[in-house]
mmCIF file of C-alpha atoms in Angstrom:
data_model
loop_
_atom_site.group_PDB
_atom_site.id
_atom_site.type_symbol
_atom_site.label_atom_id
_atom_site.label_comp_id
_atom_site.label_asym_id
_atom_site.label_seq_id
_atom_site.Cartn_x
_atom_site.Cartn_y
_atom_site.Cartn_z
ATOM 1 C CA UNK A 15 24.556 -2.297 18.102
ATOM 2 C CA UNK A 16 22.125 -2.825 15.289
ATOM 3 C CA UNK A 17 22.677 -0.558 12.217
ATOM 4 C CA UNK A 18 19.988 -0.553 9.467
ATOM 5 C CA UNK A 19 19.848 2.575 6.507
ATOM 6 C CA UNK A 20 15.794 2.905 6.658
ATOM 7 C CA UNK A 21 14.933 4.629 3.112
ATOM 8 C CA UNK A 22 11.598 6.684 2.783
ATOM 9 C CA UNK A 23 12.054 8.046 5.970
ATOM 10 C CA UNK A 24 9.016 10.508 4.447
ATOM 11 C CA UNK A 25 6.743 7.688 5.240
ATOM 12 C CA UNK A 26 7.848 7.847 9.139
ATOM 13 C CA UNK A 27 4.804 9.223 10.706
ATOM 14 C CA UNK A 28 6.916 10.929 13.545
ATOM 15 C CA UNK A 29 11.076 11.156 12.885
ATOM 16 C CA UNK A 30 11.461 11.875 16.581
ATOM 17 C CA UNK A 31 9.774 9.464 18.021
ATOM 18 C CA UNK A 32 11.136 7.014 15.877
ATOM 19 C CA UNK A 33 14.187 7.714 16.793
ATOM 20 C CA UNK A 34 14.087 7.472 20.600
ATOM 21 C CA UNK A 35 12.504 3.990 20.153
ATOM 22 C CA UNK A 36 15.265 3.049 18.399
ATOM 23 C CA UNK A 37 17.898 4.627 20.039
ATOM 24 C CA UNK A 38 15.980 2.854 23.273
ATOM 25 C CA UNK A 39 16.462 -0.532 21.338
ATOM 26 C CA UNK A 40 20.320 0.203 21.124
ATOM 27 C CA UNK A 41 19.682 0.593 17.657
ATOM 28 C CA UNK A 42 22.095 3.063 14.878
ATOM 29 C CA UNK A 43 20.039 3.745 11.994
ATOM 30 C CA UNK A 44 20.539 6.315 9.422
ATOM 31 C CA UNK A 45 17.366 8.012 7.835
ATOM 32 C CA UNK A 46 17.491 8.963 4.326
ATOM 33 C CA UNK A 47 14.894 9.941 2.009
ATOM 34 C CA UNK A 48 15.103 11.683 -2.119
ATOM 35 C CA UNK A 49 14.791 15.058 -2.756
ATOM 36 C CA UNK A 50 11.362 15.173 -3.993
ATOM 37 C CA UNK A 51 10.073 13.174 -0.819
ATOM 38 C CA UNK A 52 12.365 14.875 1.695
ATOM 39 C CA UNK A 53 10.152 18.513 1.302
ATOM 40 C CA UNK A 54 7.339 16.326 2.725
ATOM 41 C CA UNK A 55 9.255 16.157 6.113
ATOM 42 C CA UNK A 56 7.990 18.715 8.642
ATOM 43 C CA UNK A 57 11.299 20.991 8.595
ATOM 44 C CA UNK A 58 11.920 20.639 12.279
ATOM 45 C CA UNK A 59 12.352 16.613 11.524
ATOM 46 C CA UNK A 60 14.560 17.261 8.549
ATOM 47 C CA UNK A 61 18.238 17.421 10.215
ATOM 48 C CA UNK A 62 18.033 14.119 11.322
ATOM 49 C CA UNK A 63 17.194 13.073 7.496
ATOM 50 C CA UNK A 64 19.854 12.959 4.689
ATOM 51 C CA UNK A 65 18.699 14.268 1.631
ATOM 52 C CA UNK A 66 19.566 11.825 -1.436
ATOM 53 C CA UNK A 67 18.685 10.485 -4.264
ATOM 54 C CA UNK A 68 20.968 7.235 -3.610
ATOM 55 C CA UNK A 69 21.889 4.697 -0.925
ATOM 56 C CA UNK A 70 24.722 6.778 1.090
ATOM 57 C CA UNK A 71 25.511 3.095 2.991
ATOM 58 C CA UNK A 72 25.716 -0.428 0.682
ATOM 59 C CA UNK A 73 27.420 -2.455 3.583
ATOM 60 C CA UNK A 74 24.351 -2.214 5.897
ATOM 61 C CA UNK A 75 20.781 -3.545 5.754
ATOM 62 C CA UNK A 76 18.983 -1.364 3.652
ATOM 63 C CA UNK A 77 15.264 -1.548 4.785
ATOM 64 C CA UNK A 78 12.568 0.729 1.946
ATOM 65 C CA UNK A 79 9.707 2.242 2.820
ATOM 66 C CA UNK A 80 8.427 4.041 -0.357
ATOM 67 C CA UNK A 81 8.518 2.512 -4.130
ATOM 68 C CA UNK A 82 11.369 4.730 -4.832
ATOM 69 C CA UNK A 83 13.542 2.906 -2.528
ATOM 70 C CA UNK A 84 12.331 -0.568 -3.345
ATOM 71 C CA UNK A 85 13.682 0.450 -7.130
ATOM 72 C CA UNK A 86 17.234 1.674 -5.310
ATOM 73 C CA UNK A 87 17.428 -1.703 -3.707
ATOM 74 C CA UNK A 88 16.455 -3.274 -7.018
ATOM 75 C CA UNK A 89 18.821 -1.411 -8.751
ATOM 76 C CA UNK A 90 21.712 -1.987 -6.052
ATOM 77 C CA UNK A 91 21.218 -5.636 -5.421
ATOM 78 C CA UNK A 92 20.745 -5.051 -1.775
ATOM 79 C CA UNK A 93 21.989 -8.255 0.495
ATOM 80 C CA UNK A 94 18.821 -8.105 2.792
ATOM 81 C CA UNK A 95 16.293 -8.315 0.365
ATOM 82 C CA UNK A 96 15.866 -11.722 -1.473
ATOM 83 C CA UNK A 97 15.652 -11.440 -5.348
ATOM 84 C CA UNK A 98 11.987 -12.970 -5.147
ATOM 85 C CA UNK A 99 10.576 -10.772 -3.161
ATOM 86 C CA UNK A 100 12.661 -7.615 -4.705
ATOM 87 C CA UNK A 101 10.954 -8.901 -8.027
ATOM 88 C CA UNK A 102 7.332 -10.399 -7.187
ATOM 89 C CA UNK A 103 7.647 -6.350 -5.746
ATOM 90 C CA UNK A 104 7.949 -5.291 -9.516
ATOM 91 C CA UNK A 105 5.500 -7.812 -11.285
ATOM 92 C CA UNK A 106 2.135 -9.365 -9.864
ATOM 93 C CA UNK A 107 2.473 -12.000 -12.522
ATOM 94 C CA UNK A 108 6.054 -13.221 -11.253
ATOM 95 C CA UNK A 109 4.164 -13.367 -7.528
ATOM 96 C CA UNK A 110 1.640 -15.669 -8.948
ATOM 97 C CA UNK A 111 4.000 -17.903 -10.545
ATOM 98 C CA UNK A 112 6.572 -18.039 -7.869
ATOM 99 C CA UNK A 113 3.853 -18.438 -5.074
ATOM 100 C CA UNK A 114 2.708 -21.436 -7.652
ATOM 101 C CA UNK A 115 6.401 -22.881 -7.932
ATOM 102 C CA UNK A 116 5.868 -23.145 -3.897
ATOM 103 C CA UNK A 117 3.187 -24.831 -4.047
ATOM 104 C CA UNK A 118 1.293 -22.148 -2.532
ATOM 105 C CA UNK A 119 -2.374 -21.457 -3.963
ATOM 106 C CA UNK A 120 -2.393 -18.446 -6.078
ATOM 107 C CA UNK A 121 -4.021 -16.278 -8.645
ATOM 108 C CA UNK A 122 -3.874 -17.271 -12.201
ATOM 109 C CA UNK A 123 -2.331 -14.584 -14.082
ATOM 110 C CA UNK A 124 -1.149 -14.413 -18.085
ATOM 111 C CA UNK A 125 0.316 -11.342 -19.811
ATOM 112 C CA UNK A 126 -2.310 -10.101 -22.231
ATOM 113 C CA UNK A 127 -0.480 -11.383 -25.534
ATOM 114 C CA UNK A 128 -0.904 -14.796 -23.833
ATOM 115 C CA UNK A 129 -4.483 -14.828 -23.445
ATOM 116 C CA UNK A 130 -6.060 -16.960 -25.887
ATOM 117 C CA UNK A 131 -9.246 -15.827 -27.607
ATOM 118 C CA UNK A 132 -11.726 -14.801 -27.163
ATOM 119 C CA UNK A 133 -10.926 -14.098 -23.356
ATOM 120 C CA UNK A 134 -12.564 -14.229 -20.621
ATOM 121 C CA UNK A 135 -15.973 -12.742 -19.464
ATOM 122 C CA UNK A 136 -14.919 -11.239 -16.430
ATOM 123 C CA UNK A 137 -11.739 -10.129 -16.007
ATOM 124 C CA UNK A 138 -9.663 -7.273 -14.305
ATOM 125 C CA UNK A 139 -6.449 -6.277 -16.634
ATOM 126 C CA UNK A 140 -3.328 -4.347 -14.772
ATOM 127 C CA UNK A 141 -0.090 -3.165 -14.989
ATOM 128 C CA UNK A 142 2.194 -5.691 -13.906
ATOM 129 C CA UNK A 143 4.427 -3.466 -12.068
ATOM 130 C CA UNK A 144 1.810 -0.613 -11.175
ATOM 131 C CA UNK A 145 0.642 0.621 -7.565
ATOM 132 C CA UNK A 146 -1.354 3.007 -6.011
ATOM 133 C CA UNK A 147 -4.304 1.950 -8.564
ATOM 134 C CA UNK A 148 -2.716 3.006 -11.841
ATOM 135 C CA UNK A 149 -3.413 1.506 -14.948
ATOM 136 C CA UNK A 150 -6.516 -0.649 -13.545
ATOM 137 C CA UNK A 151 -9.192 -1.952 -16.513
ATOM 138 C CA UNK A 152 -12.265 -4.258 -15.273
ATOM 139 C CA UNK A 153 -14.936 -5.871 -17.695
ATOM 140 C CA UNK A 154 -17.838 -3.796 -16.027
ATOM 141 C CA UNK A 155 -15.872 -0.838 -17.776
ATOM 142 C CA UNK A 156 -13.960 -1.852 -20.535
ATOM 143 C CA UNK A 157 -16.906 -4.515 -22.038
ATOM 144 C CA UNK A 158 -15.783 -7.196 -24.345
ATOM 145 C CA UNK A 159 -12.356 -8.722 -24.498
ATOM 146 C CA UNK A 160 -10.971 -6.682 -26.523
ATOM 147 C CA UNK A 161 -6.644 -6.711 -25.943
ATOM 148 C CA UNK A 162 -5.880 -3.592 -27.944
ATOM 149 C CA UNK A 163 -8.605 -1.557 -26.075
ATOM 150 C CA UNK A 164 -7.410 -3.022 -22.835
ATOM 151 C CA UNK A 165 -3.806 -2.603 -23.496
ATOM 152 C CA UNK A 166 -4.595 1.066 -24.329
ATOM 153 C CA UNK A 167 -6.654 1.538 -21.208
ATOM 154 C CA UNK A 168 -4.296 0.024 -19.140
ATOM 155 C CA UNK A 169 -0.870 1.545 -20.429
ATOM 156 C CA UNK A 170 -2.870 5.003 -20.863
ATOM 157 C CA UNK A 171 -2.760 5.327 -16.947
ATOM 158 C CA UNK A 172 0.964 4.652 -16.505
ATOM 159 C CA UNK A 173 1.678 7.801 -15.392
ATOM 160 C CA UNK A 174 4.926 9.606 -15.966
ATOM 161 C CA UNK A 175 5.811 10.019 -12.108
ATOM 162 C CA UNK A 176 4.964 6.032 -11.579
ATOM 163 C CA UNK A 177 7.101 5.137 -14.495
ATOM 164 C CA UNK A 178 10.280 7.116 -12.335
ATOM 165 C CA UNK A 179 9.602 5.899 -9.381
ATOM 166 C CA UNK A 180 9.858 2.498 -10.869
ATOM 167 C CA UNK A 181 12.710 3.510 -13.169
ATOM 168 C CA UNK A 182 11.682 1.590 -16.253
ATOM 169 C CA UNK A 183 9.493 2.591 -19.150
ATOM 170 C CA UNK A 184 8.057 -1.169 -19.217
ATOM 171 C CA UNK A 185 4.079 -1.348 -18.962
ATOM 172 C CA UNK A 186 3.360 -4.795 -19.489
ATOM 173 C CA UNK A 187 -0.274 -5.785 -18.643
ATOM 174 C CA UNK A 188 -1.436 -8.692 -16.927
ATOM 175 C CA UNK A 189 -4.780 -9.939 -17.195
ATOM 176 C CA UNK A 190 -6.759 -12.245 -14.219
ATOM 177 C CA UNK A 191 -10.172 -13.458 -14.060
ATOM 178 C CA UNK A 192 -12.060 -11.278 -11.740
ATOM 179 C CA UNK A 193 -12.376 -12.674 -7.955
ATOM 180 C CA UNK A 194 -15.003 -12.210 -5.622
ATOM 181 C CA UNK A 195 -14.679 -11.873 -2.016
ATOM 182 C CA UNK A 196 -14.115 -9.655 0.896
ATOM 183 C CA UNK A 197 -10.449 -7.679 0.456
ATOM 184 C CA UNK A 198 -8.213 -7.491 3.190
ATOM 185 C CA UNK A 199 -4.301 -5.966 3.387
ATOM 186 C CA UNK A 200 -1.283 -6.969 5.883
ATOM 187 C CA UNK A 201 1.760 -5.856 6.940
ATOM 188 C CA UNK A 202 4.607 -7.721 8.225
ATOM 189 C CA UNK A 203 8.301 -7.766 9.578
ATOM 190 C CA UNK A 204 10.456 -10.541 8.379
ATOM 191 C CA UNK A 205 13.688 -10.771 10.760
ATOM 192 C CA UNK A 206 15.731 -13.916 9.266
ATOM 193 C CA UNK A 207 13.320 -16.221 9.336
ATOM 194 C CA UNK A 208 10.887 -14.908 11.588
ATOM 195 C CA UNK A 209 7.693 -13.100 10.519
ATOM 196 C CA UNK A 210 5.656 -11.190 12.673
ATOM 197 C CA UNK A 211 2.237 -10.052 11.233
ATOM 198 C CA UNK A 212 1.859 -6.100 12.557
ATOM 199 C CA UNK A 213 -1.355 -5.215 11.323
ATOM 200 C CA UNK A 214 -4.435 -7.371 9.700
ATOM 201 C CA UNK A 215 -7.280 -4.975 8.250
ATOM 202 C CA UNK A 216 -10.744 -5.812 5.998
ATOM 203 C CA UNK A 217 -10.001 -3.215 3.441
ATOM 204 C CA UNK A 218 -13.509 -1.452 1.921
ATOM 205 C CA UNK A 219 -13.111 -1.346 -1.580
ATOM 206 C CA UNK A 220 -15.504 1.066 -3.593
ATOM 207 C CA UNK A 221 -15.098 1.773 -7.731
ATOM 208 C CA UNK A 222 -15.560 5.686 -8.545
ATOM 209 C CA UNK A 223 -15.119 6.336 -11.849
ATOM 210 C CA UNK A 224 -14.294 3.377 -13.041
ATOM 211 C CA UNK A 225 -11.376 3.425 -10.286
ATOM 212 C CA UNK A 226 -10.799 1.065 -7.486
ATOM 213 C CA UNK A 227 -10.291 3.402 -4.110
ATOM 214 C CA UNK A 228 -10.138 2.344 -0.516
ATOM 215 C CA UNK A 229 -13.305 3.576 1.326
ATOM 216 C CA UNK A 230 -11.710 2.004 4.685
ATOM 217 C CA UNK A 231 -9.578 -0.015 6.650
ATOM 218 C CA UNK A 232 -10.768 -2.061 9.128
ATOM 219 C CA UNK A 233 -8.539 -3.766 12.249
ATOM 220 C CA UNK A 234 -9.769 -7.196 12.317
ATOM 221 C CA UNK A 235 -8.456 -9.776 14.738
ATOM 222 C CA UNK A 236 -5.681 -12.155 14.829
ATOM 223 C CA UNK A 237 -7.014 -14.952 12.103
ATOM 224 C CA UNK A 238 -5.098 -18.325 12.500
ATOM 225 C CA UNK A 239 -5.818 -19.290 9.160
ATOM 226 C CA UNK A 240 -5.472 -15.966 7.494
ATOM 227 C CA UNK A 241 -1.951 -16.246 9.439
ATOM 228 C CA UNK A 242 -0.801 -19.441 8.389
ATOM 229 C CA UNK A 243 -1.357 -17.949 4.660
ATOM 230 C CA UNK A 244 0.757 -15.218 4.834
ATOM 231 C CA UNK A 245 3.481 -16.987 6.695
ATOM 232 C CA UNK A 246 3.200 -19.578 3.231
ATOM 233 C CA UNK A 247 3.390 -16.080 1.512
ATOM 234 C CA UNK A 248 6.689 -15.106 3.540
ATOM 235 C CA UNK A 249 8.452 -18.148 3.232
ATOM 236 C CA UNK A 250 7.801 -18.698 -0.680
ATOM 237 C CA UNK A 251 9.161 -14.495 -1.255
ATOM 238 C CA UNK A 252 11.854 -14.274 1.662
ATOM 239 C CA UNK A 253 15.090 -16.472 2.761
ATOM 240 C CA UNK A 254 16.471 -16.586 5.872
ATOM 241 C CA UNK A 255 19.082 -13.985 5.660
ATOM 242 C CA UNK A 256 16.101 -11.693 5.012
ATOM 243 C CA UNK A 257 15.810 -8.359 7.147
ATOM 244 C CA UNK A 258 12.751 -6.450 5.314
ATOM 245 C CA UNK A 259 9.187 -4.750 5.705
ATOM 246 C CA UNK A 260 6.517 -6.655 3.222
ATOM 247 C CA UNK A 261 2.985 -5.639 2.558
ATOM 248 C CA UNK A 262 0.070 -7.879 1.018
ATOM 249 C CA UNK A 263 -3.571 -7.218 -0.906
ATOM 250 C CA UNK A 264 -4.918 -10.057 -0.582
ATOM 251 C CA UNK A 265 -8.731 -11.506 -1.296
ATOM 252 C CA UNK A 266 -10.725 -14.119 0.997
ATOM 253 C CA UNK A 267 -12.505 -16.158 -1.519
ATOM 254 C CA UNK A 268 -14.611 -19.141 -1.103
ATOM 255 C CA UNK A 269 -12.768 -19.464 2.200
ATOM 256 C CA UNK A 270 -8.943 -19.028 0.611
ATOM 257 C CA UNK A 271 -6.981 -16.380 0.880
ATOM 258 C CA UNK A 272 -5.318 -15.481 -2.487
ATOM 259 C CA UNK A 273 -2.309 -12.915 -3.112
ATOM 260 C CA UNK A 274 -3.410 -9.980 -5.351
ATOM 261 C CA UNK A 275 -0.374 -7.998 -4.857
ATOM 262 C CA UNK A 276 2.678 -7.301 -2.680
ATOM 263 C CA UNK A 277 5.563 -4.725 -1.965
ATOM 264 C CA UNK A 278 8.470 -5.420 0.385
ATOM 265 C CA UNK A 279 7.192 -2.359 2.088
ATOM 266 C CA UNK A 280 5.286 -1.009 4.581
ATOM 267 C CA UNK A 281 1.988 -0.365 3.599
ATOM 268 C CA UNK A 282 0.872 3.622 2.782
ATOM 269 C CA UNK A 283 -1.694 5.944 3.601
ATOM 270 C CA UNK A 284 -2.163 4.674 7.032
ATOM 271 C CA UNK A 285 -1.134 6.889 9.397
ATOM 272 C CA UNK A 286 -4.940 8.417 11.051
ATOM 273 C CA UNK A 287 -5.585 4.860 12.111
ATOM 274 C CA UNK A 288 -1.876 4.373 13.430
ATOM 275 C CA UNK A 289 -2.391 8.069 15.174
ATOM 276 C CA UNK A 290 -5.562 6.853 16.773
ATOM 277 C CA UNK A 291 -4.770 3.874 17.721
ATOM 278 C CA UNK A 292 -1.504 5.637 19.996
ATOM 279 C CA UNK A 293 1.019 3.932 18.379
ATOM 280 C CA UNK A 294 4.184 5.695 19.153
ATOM 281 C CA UNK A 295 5.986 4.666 16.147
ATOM 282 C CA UNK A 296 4.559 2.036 13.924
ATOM 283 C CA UNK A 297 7.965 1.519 11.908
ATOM 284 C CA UNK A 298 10.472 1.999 15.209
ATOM 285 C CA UNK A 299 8.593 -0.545 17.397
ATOM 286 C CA UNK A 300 8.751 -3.423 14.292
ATOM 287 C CA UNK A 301 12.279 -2.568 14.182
ATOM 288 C CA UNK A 302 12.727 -3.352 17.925
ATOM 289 C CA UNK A 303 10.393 -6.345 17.824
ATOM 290 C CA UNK A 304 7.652 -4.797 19.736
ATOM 291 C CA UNK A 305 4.198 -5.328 18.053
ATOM 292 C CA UNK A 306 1.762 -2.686 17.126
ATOM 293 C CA UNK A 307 -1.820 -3.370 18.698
ATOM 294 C CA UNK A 308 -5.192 -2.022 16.809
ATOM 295 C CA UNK A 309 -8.098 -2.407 18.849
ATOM 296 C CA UNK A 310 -10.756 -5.231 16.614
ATOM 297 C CA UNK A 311 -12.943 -2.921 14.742
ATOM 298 C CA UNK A 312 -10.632 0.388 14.465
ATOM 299 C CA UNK A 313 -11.707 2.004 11.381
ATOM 300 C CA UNK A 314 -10.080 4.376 9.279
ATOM 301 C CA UNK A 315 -12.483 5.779 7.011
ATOM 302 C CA UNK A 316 -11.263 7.739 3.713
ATOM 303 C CA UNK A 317 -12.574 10.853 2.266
ATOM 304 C CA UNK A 318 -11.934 11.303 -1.349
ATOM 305 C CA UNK A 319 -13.421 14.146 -4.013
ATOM 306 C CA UNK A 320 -15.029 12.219 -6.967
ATOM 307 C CA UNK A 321 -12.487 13.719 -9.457
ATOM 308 C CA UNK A 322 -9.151 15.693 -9.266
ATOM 309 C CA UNK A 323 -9.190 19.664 -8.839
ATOM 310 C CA UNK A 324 -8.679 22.648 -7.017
ATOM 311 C CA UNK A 325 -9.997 21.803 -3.484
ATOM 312 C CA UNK A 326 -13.215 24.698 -2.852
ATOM 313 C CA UNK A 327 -15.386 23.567 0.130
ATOM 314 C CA UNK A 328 -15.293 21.097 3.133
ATOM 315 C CA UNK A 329 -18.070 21.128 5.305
ATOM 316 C CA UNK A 330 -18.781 18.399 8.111
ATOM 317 C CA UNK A 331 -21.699 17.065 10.675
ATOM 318 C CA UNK A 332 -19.266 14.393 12.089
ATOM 319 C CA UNK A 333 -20.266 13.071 15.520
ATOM 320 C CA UNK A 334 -17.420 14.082 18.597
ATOM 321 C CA UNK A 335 -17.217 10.088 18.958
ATOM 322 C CA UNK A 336 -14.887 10.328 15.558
ATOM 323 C CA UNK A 337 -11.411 11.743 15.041
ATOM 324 C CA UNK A 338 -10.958 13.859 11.904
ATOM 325 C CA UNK A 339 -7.584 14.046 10.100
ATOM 326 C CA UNK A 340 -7.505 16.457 7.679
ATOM 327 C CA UNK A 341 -5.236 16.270 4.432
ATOM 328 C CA UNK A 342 -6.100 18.869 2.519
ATOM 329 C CA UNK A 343 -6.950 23.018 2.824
ATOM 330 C CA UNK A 344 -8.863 24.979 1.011
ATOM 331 C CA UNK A 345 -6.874 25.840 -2.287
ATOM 332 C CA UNK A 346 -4.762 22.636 -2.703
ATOM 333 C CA UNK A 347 -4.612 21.291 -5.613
ATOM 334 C CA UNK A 348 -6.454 17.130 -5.674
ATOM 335 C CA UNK A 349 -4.565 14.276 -7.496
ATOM 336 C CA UNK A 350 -6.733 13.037 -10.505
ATOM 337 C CA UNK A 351 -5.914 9.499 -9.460
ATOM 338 C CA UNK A 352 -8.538 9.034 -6.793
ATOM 339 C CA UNK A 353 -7.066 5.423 -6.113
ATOM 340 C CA UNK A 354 -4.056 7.282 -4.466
ATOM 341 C CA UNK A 355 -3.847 7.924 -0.679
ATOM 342 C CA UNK A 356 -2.711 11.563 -1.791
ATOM 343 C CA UNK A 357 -6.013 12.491 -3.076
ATOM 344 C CA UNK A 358 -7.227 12.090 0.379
ATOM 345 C CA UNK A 359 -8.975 14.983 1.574
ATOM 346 C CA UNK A 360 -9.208 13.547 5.329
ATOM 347 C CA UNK A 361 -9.612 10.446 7.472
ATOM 348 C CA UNK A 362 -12.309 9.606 9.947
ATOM 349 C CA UNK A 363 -11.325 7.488 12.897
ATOM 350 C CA UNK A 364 -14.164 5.426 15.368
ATOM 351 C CA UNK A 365 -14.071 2.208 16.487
ATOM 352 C CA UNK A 366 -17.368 0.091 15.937
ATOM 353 C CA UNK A 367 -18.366 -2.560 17.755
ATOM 354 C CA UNK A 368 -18.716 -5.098 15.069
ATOM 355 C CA UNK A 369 -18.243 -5.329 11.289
ATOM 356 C CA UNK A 370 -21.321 -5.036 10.544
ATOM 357 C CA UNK A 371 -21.304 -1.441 12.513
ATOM 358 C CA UNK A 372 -18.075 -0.824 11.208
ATOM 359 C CA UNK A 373 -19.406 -0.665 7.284
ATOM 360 C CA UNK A 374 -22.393 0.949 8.317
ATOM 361 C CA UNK A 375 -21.102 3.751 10.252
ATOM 362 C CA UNK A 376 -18.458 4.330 7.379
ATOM 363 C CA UNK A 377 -20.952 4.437 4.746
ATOM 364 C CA UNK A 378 -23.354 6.564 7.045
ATOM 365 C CA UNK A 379 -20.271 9.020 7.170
ATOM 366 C CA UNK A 380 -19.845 9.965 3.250
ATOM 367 C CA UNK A 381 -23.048 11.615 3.534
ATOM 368 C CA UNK A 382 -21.767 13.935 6.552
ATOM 369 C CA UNK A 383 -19.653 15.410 4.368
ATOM 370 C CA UNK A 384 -19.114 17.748 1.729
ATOM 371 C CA UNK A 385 -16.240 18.491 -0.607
ATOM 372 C CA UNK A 386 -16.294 20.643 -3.571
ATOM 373 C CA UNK A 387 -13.711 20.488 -6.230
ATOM 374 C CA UNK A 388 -13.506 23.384 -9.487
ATOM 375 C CA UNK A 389 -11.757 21.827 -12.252
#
């Protein structure tokens, strides 16, 4: 019988369900998520969910699905989890240079000390162990190289909460020239040695504020090229003795796929398309080796308010061939980072017919809606 401790179990899109897939498979596993997470869990899913702030089990495969727990395995030196992927998960410029040692193509990246004067034109500064869009600075916004001002920026945006959840106070910044091409984001299972690519979406990428937020996710068919990259990706970050989720950002530019940033997680802020798409359990059927199927052209369109606040309005003209999700009520408070899938006020689901239809439909769709926010 298979044991695994699965950590973030917050991030399970339905606990019951997940567990008869599982227990189906002939699989033990033992659900565990931290306190502040584990209030997220609807309370009738709770019992089946220990409530901790550490790993109750170091002798099993631990398998994270939230930052949180990709720090605990960090921190605990977990067996199933190679050391380059545990630490390309913590710094984008260690994934460039280890993809690089590989002799896999990869993103030039320097810490921002490094870069010699007087910089480039166009660049896009970060912080080398950020997520969810903190600490993000572009030329378009920031002007002229200027490091102080970037660093600043950049390190301004490290929010307390991200700097716990990663359990260091380090903010270095990482600077990369800025890359043109059409975004796209994966997620995969690596089982020792074998990788199996669950999901493949375009990802619509729109700048509010100076902010770079995910309009929508497109499914996109199998790729054989796009495939063989991220198996060059798996094999440079994992080992064979690896049991682990992974998730890569990645851009398609002048034809070649190139790593902007990875987590040996599932991706977040996906569950609408996984919901309308009638996946049972996305997380339980990896786990079993079944694969998750989304239909070529499955769009999850995101609704976000321009700028955090106390949620006042919604109103919607949304045709009845769309699915709405909503996120947030009347009264809740909105997360001022916009990049974040918790600023979400809902998700639309449709399926287009093409990709073309696809953008269109999802751009045709902001204006259907209305959300007011009181500072």
């Amino acid at each position: 019988m298979a044991k695994y401790v699965v950590a973030g179990a917050s991030s399970i899109e339905d606990i019951q369900c997940f567990l008869d897939v599982t227990r189906q498979a002939g699989m033990a596993i033992l659900l565990v998520e931290n306190e502040a997470m584990w209030q997220r869990i609807p309370a009738r899913h709770r019992k089946w969910v220990i409530c901790s702030d550490e790993i109750p089990c170091t002798k099993i495969p631990m398998i994270p699905l939230n930052e949180f727990w990709v720090t605990r395995a960090i921190q605990s030196g977990t067996t199933n989890i190679s050391l380059h992927a545990l630490r390309a998960s913590r710094s984008k410029h260690y994934l460039s240079e280890r993809l690089s040692q590989c002799g896999v193509h990869a993103l030039p990246r320097c810490y921002i000390e490094d870069v010699c004067a007087p910089g480039p034109e166009r660049y896009l500064a970060r912080l080398d162990a950020g997520y969810s869009g903190y600490g993000i600075v572009r030329h378009v916004e920031a002007g002229r190289f200027d490091p102080q001002v970037i660093r600043r920026a950049v390190q301004d945006d490290a929010s307390a909460t991200m700097r716990a959840v990663l359990g260091e106070d380090d903010t270095r910044v990482v600077v990369e020239d800025w890359l043109e091409g059409e975004e796209y984001s994966a997620d995969v299972f690596v089982n020792h040695g074998q990788v199996e690519v669950l999901r493949l979406f375009r990802k619509i990428i729109v700048w509010i504020n100076g902010k770079p937020v995910c309009d929508s996710y497109v499914a996109v068919a199998s790729d054989a090229t796009l495939y063989a990259a991220i198996y060059d990706w798996c094999a440079a970050l994992f080992s064979v003795r690896c049991i682990s989720f992974g998730q890569f950002d990645f851009i398609v530019s002048a034809g070649q796929a190139v790593v902007v940033d990875f987590s040996c997680r599932i991706g977040g802020g996906l569950n609408a398309i996984k919901q309308f798409a009638g996946i049972p359990s996305y997380v339980g059927m990896a786990l079993v080796g079944c694969m998750p199927y989304f239909a070529p052209f499955t769009v999850q369109k995101n609704l976000v308010a321009r700028r955090g606040g106390r949620l006042t309005n919604i109103e919607w003209s949304v045709s009845g061939n769309c699915q709405i999700i909503g996120r947030k009520q009347i009264g809740d408070l909105l997360s001022g980072n916009i990049s974040s899938s918790s600023a979400r006020v809902a998700e639309i689901c449709f399926i287009a017919d093409d990709m073309k239809e696809a953008i269109a439909v999802a751009s045709e769709l902001e204006n259907m809606v209305k959300i007011d926010v009181h500072e």
